[in-house]
Short mmCIF file of C-alpha atoms in Angstrom, two decimals:
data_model
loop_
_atom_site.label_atom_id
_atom_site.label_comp_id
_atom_site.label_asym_id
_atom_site.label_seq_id
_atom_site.Cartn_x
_atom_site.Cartn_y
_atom_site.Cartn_z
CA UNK A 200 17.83 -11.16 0.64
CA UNK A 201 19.91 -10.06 -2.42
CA UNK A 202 18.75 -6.64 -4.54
CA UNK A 203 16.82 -7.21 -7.89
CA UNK A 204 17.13 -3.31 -8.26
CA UNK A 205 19.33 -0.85 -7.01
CA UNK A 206 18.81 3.05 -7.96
CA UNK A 207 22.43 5.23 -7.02
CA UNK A 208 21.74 8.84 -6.72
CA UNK A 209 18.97 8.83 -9.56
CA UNK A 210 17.84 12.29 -10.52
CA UNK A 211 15.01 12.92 -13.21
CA UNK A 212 14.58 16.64 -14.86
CA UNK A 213 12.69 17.30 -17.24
CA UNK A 214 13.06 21.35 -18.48
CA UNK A 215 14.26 22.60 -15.28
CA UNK A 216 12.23 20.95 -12.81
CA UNK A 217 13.50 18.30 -11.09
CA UNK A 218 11.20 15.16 -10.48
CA UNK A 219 13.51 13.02 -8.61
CA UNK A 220 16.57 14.47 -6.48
CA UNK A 221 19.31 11.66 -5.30
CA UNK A 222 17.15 8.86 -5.19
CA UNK A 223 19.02 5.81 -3.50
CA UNK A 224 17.13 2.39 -3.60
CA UNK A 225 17.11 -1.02 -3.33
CA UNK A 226 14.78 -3.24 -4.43
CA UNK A 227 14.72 -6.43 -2.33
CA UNK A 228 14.15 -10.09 -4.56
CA UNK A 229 10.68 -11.13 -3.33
CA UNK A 230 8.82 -8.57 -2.07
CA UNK A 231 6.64 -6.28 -2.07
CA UNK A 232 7.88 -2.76 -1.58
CA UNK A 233 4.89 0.19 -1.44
CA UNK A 234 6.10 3.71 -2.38
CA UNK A 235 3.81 6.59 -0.57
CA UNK A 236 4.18 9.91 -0.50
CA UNK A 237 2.10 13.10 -1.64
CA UNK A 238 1.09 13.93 -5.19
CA UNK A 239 4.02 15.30 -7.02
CA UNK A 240 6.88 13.37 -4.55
CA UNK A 241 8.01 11.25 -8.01
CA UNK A 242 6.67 7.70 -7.55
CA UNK A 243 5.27 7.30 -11.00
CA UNK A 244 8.18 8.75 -12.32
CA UNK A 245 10.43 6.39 -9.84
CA UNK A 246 8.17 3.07 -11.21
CA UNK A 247 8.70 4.24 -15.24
CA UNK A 248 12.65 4.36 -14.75
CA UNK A 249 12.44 0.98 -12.77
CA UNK A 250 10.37 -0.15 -15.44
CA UNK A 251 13.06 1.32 -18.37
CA UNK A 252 10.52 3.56 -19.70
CA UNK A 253 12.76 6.61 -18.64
CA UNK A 254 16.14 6.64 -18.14
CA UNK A 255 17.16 8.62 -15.43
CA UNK A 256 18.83 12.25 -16.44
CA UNK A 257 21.89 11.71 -13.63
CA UNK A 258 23.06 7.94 -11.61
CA UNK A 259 22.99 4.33 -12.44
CA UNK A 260 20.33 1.83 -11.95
CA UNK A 261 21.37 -1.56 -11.77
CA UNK A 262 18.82 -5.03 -12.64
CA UNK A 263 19.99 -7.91 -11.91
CA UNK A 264 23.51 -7.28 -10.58
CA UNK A 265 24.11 -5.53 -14.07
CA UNK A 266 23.98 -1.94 -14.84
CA UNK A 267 21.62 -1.09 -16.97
CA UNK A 268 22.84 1.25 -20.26
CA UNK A 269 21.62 2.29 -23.55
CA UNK A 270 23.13 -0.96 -25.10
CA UNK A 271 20.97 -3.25 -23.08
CA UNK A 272 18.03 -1.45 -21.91
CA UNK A 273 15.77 -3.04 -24.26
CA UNK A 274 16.79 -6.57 -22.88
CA UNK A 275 16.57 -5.71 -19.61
CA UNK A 276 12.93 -4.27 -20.19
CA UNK A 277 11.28 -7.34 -21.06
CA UNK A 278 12.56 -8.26 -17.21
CA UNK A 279 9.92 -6.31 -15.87
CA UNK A 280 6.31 -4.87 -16.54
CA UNK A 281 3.84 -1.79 -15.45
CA UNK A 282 0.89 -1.27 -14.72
CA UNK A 283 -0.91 2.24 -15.06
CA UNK A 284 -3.34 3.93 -13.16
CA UNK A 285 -5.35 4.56 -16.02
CA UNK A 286 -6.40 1.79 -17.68
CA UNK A 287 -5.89 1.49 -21.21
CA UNK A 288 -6.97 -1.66 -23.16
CA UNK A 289 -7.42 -3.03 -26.82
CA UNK A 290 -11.07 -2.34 -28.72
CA UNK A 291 -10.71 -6.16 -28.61
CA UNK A 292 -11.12 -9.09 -26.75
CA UNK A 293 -10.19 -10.04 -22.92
CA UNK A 294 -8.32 -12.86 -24.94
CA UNK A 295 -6.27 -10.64 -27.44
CA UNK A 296 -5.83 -8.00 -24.57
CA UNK A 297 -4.21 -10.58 -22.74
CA UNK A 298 -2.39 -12.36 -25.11
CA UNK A 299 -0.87 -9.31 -26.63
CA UNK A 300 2.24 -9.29 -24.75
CA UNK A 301 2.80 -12.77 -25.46
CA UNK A 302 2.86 -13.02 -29.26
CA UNK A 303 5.22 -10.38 -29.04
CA UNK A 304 7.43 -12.84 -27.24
CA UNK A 305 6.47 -15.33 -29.62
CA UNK A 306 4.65 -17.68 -27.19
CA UNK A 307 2.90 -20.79 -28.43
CA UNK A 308 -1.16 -20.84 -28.96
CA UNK A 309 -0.82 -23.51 -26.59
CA UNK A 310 0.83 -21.71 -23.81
CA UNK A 311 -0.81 -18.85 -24.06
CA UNK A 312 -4.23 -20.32 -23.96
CA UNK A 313 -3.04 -21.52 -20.89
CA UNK A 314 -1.38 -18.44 -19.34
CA UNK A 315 -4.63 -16.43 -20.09
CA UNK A 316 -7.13 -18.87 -18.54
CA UNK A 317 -4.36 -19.06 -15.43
CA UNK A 318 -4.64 -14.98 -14.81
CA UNK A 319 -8.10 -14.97 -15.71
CA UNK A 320 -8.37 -17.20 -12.42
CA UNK A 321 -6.16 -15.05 -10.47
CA UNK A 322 -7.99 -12.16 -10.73
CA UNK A 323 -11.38 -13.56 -11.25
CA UNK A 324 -12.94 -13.12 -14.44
CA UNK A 325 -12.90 -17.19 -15.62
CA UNK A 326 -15.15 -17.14 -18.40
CA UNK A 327 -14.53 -13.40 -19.81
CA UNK A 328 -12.10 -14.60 -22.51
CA UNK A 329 -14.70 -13.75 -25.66
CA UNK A 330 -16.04 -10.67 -24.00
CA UNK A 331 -15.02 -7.05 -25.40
CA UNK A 332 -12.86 -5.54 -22.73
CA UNK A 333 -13.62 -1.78 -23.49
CA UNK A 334 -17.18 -3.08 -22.62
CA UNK A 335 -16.39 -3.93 -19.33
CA UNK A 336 -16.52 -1.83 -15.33
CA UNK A 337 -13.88 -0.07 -14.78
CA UNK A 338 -12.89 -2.36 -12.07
CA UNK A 339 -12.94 -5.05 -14.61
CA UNK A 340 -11.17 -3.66 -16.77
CA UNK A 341 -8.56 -2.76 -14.30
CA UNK A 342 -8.15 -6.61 -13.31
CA UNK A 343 -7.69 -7.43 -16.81
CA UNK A 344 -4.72 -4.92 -16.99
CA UNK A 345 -3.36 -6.83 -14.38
CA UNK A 346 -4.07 -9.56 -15.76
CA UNK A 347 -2.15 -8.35 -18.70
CA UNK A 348 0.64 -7.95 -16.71
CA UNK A 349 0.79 -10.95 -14.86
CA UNK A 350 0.67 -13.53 -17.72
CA UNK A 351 4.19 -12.04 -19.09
CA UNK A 352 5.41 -13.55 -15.70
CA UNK A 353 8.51 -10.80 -15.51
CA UNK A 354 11.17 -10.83 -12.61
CA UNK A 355 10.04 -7.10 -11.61
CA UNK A 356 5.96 -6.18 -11.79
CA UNK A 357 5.39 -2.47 -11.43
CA UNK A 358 2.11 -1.25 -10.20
CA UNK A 359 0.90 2.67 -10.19
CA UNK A 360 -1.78 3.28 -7.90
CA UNK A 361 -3.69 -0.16 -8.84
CA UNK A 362 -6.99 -0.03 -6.57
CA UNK A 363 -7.80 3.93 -7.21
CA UNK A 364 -11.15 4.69 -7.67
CA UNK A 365 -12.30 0.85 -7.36
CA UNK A 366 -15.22 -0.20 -5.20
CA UNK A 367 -14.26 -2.80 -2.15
CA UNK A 368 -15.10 -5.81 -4.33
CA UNK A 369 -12.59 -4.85 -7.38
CA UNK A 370 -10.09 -3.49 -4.78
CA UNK A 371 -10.17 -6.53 -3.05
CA UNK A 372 -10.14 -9.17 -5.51
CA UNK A 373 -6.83 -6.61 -7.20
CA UNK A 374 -5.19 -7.07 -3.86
CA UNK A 375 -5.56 -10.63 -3.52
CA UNK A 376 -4.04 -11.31 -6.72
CA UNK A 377 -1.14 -9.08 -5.88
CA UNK A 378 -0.48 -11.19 -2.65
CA UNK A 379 -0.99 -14.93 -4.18
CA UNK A 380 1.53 -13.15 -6.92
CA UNK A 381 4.31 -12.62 -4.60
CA UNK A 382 3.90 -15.58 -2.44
CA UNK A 383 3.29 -18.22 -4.94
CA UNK A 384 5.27 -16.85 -7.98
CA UNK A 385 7.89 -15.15 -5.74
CA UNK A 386 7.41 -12.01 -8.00
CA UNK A 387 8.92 -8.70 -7.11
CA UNK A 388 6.43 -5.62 -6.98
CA UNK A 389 6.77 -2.26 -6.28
CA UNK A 390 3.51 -0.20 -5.94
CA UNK A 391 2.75 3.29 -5.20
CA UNK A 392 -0.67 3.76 -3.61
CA UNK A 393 -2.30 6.21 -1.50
CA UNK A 394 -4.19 3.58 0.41
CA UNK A 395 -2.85 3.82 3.49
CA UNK A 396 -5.08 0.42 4.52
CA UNK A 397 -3.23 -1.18 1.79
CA UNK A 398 0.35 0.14 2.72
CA UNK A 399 -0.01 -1.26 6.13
CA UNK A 400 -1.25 -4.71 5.19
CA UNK A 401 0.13 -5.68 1.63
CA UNK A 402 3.83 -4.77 1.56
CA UNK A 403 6.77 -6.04 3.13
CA UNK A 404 8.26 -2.34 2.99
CA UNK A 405 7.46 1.17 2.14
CA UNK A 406 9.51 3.74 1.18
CA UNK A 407 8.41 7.09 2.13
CA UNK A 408 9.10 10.07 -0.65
CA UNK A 409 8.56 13.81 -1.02
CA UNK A 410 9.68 16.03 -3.28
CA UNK A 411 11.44 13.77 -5.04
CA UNK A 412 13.26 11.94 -2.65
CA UNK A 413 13.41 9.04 -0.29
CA UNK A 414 13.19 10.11 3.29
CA UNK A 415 12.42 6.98 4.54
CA UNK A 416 12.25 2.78 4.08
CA UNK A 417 10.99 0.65 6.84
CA UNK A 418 9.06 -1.75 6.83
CA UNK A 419 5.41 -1.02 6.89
CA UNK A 420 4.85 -1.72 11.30
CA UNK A 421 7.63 0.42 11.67
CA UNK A 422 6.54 3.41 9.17
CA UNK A 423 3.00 3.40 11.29
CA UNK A 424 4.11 2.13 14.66
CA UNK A 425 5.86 5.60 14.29
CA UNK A 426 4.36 7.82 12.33
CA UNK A 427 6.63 10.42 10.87
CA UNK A 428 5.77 13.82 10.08
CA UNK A 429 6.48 13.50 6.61
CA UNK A 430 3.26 10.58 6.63
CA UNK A 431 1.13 12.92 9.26
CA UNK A 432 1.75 15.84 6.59
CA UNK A 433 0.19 13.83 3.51
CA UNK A 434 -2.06 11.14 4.85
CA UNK A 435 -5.07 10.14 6.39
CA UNK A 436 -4.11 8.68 8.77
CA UNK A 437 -6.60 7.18 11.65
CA UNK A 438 -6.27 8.20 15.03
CA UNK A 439 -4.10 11.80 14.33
CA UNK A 440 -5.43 14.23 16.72
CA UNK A 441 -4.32 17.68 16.97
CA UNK A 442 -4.36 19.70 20.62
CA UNK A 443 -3.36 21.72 23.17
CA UNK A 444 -0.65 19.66 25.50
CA UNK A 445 0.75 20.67 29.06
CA UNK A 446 2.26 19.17 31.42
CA UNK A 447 0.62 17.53 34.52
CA UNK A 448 1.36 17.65 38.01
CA UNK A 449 3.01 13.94 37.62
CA UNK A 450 5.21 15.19 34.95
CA UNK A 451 3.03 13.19 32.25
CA UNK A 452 1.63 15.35 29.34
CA UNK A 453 -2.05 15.96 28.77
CA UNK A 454 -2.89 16.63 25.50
CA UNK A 455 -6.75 17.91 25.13
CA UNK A 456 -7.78 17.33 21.75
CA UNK A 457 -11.34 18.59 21.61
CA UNK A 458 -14.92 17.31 22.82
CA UNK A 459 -13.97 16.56 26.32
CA UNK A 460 -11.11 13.92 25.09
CA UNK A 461 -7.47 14.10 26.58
CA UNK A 462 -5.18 11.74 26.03
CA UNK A 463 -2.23 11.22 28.52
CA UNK A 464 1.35 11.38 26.96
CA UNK A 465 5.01 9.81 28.18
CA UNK A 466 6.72 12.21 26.05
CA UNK A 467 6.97 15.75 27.56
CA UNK A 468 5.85 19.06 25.22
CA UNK A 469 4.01 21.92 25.67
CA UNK A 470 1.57 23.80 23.33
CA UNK A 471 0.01 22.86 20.01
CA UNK A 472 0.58 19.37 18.91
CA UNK A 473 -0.58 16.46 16.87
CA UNK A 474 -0.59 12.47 18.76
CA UNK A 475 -0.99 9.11 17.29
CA UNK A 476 -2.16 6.42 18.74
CA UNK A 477 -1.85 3.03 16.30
CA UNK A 478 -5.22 1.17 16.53
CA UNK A 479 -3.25 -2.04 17.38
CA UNK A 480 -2.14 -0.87 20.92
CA UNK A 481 -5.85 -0.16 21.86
CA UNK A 482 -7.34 -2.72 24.25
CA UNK A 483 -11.19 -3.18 23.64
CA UNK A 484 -13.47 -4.16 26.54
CA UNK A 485 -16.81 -4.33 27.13
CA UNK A 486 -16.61 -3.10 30.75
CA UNK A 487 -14.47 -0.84 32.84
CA UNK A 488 -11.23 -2.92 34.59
CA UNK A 489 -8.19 -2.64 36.32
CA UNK A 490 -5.32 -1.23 34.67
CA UNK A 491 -2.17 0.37 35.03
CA UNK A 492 -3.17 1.69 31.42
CA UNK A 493 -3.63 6.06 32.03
CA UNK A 494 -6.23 6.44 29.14
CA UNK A 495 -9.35 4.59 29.30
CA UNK A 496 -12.13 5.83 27.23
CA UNK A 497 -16.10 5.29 27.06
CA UNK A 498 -17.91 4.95 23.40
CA UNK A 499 -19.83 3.19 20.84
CA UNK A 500 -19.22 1.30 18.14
CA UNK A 501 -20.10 3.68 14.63
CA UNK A 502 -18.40 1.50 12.11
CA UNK A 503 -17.38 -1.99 11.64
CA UNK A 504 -14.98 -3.44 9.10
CA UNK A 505 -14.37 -7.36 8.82
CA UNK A 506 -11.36 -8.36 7.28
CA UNK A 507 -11.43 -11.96 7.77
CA UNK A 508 -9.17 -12.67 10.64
CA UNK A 509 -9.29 -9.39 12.19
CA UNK A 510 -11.95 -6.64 12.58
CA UNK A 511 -11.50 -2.90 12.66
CA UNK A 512 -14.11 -0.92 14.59
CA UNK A 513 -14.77 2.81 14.75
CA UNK A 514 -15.44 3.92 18.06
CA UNK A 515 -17.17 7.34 19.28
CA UNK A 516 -15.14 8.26 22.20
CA UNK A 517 -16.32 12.17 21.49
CA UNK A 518 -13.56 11.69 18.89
CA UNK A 519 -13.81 8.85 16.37
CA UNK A 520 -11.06 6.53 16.82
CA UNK A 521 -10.32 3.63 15.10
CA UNK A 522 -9.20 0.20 16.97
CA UNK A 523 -7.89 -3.22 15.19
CA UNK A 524 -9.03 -6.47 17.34
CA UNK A 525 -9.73 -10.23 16.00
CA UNK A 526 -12.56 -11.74 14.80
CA UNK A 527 -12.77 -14.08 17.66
CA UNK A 528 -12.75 -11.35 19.98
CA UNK A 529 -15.14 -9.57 17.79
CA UNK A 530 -17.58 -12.27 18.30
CA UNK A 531 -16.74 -13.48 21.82
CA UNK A 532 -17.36 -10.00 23.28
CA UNK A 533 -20.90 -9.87 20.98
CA UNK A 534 -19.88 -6.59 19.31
CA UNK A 535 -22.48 -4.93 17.11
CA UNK A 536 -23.17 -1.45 15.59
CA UNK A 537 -23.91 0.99 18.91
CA UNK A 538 -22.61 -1.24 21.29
CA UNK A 539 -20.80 0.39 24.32
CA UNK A 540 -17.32 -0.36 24.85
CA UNK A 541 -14.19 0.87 26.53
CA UNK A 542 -10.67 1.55 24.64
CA UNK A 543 -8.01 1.26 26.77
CA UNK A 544 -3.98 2.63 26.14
CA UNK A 545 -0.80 2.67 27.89
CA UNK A 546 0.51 6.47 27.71
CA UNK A 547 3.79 5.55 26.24
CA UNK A 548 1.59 4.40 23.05
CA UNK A 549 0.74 7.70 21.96
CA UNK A 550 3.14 9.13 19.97
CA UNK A 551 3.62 13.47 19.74
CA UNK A 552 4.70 14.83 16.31
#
């Protein structure tokens, strides 16, 4: 898969305090690539030079195969297009909000009547072409700055933190829209969010920043299948536990995280630690069985999340731990709010940080 962007040793100051340090980056034709990191790492200032808004104070960025100077910049700009976190719309109509973008580019009235009923679709507000946007929820009103965003069809769509603050529905409908985007249109997006739900399930990648750099790009299984210390320091992430470890008399570690929980270890340390145990190598069962599996836990069900295809359950185990299982299993085992269940785990799936 050939680069749309590529960022070489981009550095952003502005005074004397430097936003991004070094940042090396490539930006893959087709997907969707998630930056996450901690408030203050750079990613909004990382999405404004990608977008051409900024222009970085040291290194080249290059769109396209071509480097991108002072001479073109304002070509290459129309290529892509971002998104805010906050909102900020027209005291006019969906329509004209909408359409804005593409009189500028000189569009017919014919194609962009139909380019504004085609996002309207996408993000679900058919029918809210004569309403006045400023009128609308704020989780409207964020789907119709998507919607914005989408009709200009660019190569490169830029997206800063597009779901915060949204209820499930808005969030939902946001994300949806962002998927059928990249899969349908082929449309390369780049995203920073601070959902970790999201960055595990919408992007192809993530890169990983903090203060200002890029410590990390994987692709989203292996960023959690692994979590690093620079995600443990900055997110919440399900199923981190911190506690005492030692080692046991069959040179396994115990690790005794609180409320009569301990969680057997591969990995050999000693004293205070933090584990991780991804919800997708936890087994669920309705009744004790034979394993070669050394933690097996008792609890109920607190929480249940359907997701379509797969449901994620919150278990009481004395600690709450989360667990990831399909909706056919969901409904073959009879699951329900307080139902008893056992997690099961192999030792060499929890991780020590």
């Amino acid at each position: 898969m050939e680069a749309i962007a590529v960022l070489r040793n981009v550095t952003k100051t502005f005074g004397k305090k430097k936003v991004l340090d070094s940042v090396n980056l490539q930006v893959l034709d087709g997907e969707i690539l998630a930056l996450i990191g901690p408030n203050g790492s750079g990613k909004t200032t990382l999405l404004k030079i990608l977008a051409s808004i900024l222009r970085p104070t040291d290194g080249e960025i290059h769109f396209c195969g071509v480097k991108v100077t002072d001479q073109n910049v304002e070509k290459i700009r129309m290529e892509s297009t971002l998104v805010f976190q906050k909102t900020v719309l027209f005291n006019a109509t969906v329509y004209d909000n909408i359409a804005y973008g593409l009189r500028i580019r000189r569009v017919t009235k014919n194609e962009i009547d139909y380019k504004v009923a085609q996002v309207l679709k996408l993000v679900r507000l058919e029918g809210f072409e004569k309403r006045s946007a400023r009128k609308l929820s704020g989780g409207e009103q964020q789907r119709v700055a998507l919607a914005r965003a989408l009709a200009l069809n660019t190569r490169l769509l830029l997206l800063d933190e597009p779901t915060a603050n949204l209820d499930p529905k808005n969030a939902g409908i946001i994300e949806e829209a962002i998927a059928t985007t990249n899969q349908e249109l082929k449309t390369t997006i780049v995203m920073a969010t601070h959902n970790m739900f999201q960055a595990k399930n919408l992007p192809h990648r993530i890169a990983l920043m903090e203060h200002g750099r890029i410590t990390e790009v994987e692709t989203s299984k292996e960023i959690f299948g692994r979590l690093s210390k620079t995600l443990a320091s900055f997110a919440a992430v399900e199923n981190t536990f911190a506690g005492a470890a030692k080692i046991s008399e069959d040179g396994s570690t115990l690790i005794d995280v609180g409320n009569g929980v301990q969680i057997v270890a591969v990995a050999k340390n000693v004293g205070e630690v933090s584990v991780f145990v991804s919800p997708e190598d936890i087994i669920v069962s309705k009744s004790r069985f034979e394993s070669s599996a050394r933690n097996m836990f008792k609890g109920n069900i607190v929480e249940i999340l359907d997701l379509g295809s797969i449901v994620r359950l919150k278990v009481d185990i004395g600690k709450p731990i989360t667990v990831q299982i399909t909706k056919r299993s969901f409904n073959e085992m009879g699951l329900n709010l307080n139902t008893e269940v056992f997690l099961t785990f192999k030792a060499s799936s929890v991780q020590i940080m």
